[in-house]
Amino acid sequence: MSEIRDENADAVRPFDADTDAELAWKAAELVTGWVSVSTPLTEDQGWTLVGLQHMGSGQGEMYAWNKVGAWRRQLSEALAADDGSEESRHRVTEAKRAATSAMRDMLLAGIPAGVATNRIWSDGLGPDPCEELRRFVETHSGRVA
């Protein structure tokens, strides 16, 4: 007697590095804009970012939480150090660019991590991590990603 399985259970979402990277970059730009000197990242926003990284375990989520916290602190410190001078504005621009790149890398790593987590915990039928990231961008930008 053969095991009956959903034919999509073993299907792997085609990896499109360009599309995934573009989507992660858009999300990272949005998230970087959440942080300012007067407005810190909220706990809900932080956990949303942790969820998009699809760590697959409580220990992994705490690791991601610490990475997000360090990312926020670095960006906040750079923004707080802006004294309005040309040199300071340049440092802030570079800090924002670095923060956006770092967040993009975290979110981009969440796509294959989400695929792996789905295979382990959801028999391959869990939510598509790229689609989750797309919905995140659409929700927070008001535009279709």
CSV table of C-alpha atoms in Angstrom, one decimal, residues 6-142:
chain,number,residue,atom,x,y,z
A,6,ASP,CA,-0.2,15.9,-1.7
A,7,GLU,CA,1.6,16.3,-5.0
A,8,ASN,CA,2.8,19.7,-4.0
A,9,ALA,CA,4.3,18.6,-0.7
A,10,ASP,CA,7.7,18.0,-2.3
A,11,ALA,CA,7.5,20.9,-4.7
A,12,VAL,CA,10.2,23.5,-4.1
A,13,ARG,CA,9.4,27.1,-4.9
A,14,PRO,CA,11.7,28.0,-7.8
A,15,PHE,CA,14.6,30.1,-6.4
A,16,ASP,CA,14.8,33.5,-8.2
A,17,ALA,CA,17.7,35.2,-6.6
A,18,ASP,CA,17.0,38.6,-8.3
A,19,THR,CA,13.4,38.7,-7.4
A,20,ASP,CA,14.0,37.5,-3.8
A,21,ALA,CA,16.9,40.1,-3.4
A,22,GLU,CA,14.7,42.9,-4.8
A,23,LEU,CA,11.9,42.0,-2.5
A,24,ALA,CA,14.2,41.7,0.6
A,25,TRP,CA,15.7,45.1,-0.3
A,26,LYS,CA,12.3,46.8,-0.5
A,27,ALA,CA,11.4,45.3,2.9
A,28,ALA,CA,14.7,46.4,4.3
A,29,GLU,CA,14.2,50.0,3.1
A,30,LEU,CA,10.8,50.1,4.7
A,31,VAL,CA,12.1,48.7,8.0
A,32,THR,CA,15.1,51.0,8.1
A,33,GLY,CA,12.6,53.9,7.8
A,34,TRP,CA,10.9,52.7,11.0
A,35,VAL,CA,13.9,53.6,13.1
A,36,SER,CA,14.5,57.2,14.1
A,37,VAL,CA,16.0,59.0,17.1
A,38,SER,CA,12.6,59.8,18.4
A,39,THR,CA,10.8,56.6,17.4
A,40,PRO,CA,12.5,53.3,18.3
A,41,LEU,CA,11.5,50.0,16.8
A,42,THR,CA,8.5,48.7,18.7
A,43,GLU,CA,8.4,45.2,20.2
A,44,ASP,CA,5.7,44.2,17.7
A,45,GLN,CA,7.8,45.5,14.8
A,46,GLY,CA,10.8,43.6,16.1
A,47,TRP,CA,8.9,40.3,16.4
A,48,THR,CA,7.6,40.8,12.9
A,49,LEU,CA,11.2,41.0,11.6
A,50,VAL,CA,12.1,37.9,13.6
A,51,GLY,CA,9.1,36.0,12.1
A,52,LEU,CA,10.2,36.9,8.6
A,53,GLN,CA,13.5,35.2,9.3
A,54,HIS,CA,11.8,31.8,9.9
A,55,MET,CA,14.3,30.6,12.5
A,56,GLY,CA,12.3,27.4,13.2
A,57,SER,CA,12.9,27.2,16.9
A,58,GLY,CA,12.6,29.3,20.1
A,59,GLN,CA,16.3,29.4,20.4
A,60,GLY,CA,16.7,30.5,16.8
A,61,GLU,CA,14.1,33.2,17.4
A,62,MET,CA,16.0,34.6,20.4
A,63,TYR,CA,19.1,34.7,18.2
A,64,ALA,CA,17.2,36.6,15.5
A,65,TRP,CA,15.8,38.9,18.2
A,66,ASN,CA,19.3,39.7,19.4
A,67,LYS,CA,20.4,40.4,15.8
A,68,VAL,CA,17.4,42.7,15.2
A,69,GLY,CA,18.1,44.5,18.5
A,70,ALA,CA,21.8,45.0,17.6
A,71,TRP,CA,20.8,46.2,14.2
A,72,ARG,CA,18.4,48.8,15.7
A,73,ARG,CA,20.9,50.0,18.3
A,74,GLN,CA,23.6,50.6,15.7
A,75,LEU,CA,21.2,52.5,13.5
A,76,SER,CA,19.8,54.5,16.4
A,77,GLU,CA,23.2,55.5,17.6
A,78,ALA,CA,24.3,56.7,14.2
A,79,LEU,CA,21.1,58.7,13.8
A,80,ALA,CA,21.5,60.2,17.3
A,81,ALA,CA,25.1,61.3,16.5
A,82,ASP,CA,23.9,63.5,13.6
A,83,ASP,CA,24.9,67.0,14.4
A,84,GLY,CA,23.8,68.5,11.1
A,85,SER,CA,27.2,68.9,9.6
A,86,GLU,CA,28.0,67.7,6.1
A,87,GLU,CA,30.3,65.0,7.5
A,88,SER,CA,27.6,63.9,10.0
A,89,ARG,CA,25.0,63.7,7.3
A,90,HIS,CA,27.4,61.6,5.2
A,91,ARG,CA,27.9,59.2,8.2
A,92,VAL,CA,24.1,58.9,8.7
A,93,THR,CA,23.6,58.2,5.0
A,94,GLU,CA,26.3,55.5,5.1
A,95,ALA,CA,24.8,54.1,8.4
A,96,LYS,CA,21.3,53.9,6.8
A,97,ARG,CA,22.8,52.2,3.7
A,98,ALA,CA,24.7,49.7,5.9
A,99,ALA,CA,21.5,49.1,8.0
A,100,THR,CA,19.4,48.5,4.9
A,101,SER,CA,22.0,46.0,3.6
A,102,ALA,CA,22.2,44.2,6.9
A,103,MET,CA,18.4,43.9,7.1
A,104,ARG,CA,18.2,42.8,3.5
A,105,ASP,CA,20.7,40.0,4.3
A,106,MET,CA,18.6,38.9,7.4
A,107,LEU,CA,15.4,38.9,5.4
A,108,LEU,CA,16.9,37.2,2.4
A,109,ALA,CA,18.3,34.4,4.6
A,110,GLY,CA,14.8,34.0,5.9
A,111,ILE,CA,13.5,32.7,2.5
A,112,PRO,CA,15.5,29.4,2.4
A,113,ALA,CA,15.1,29.1,6.1
A,114,GLY,CA,11.3,29.3,5.7
A,115,VAL,CA,11.4,26.7,3.0
A,116,ALA,CA,13.4,24.4,5.3
A,117,THR,CA,11.1,25.0,8.2
A,118,ASN,CA,8.1,24.2,6.1
A,119,ARG,CA,9.6,20.9,5.1
A,120,ILE,CA,10.3,20.0,8.7
A,121,TRP,CA,7.2,21.2,10.5
A,122,SER,CA,4.5,21.5,7.8
A,123,ASP,CA,5.3,18.6,5.5
A,124,GLY,CA,6.2,21.2,2.9
A,125,LEU,CA,2.8,22.8,3.0
A,126,GLY,CA,3.5,25.8,5.1
A,127,PRO,CA,3.3,29.4,3.9
A,128,ASP,CA,5.7,30.5,1.1
A,129,PRO,CA,8.3,32.7,2.8
A,130,CYS,CA,8.7,34.8,-0.3
A,131,GLU,CA,5.0,35.4,-0.4
A,132,GLU,CA,5.0,36.4,3.3
A,133,LEU,CA,7.8,38.9,2.5
A,134,ARG,CA,5.8,40.2,-0.5
A,135,ARG,CA,2.7,40.7,1.7
A,136,PHE,CA,4.8,42.4,4.3
A,137,VAL,CA,6.0,44.9,1.7
A,138,GLU,CA,2.5,45.5,0.3
A,139,THR,CA,1.1,46.0,3.8
A,140,HIS,CA,3.7,48.4,4.9
A,141,SER,CA,4.2,50.4,1.7
A,142,GLY,CA,0.7,50.5,0.4
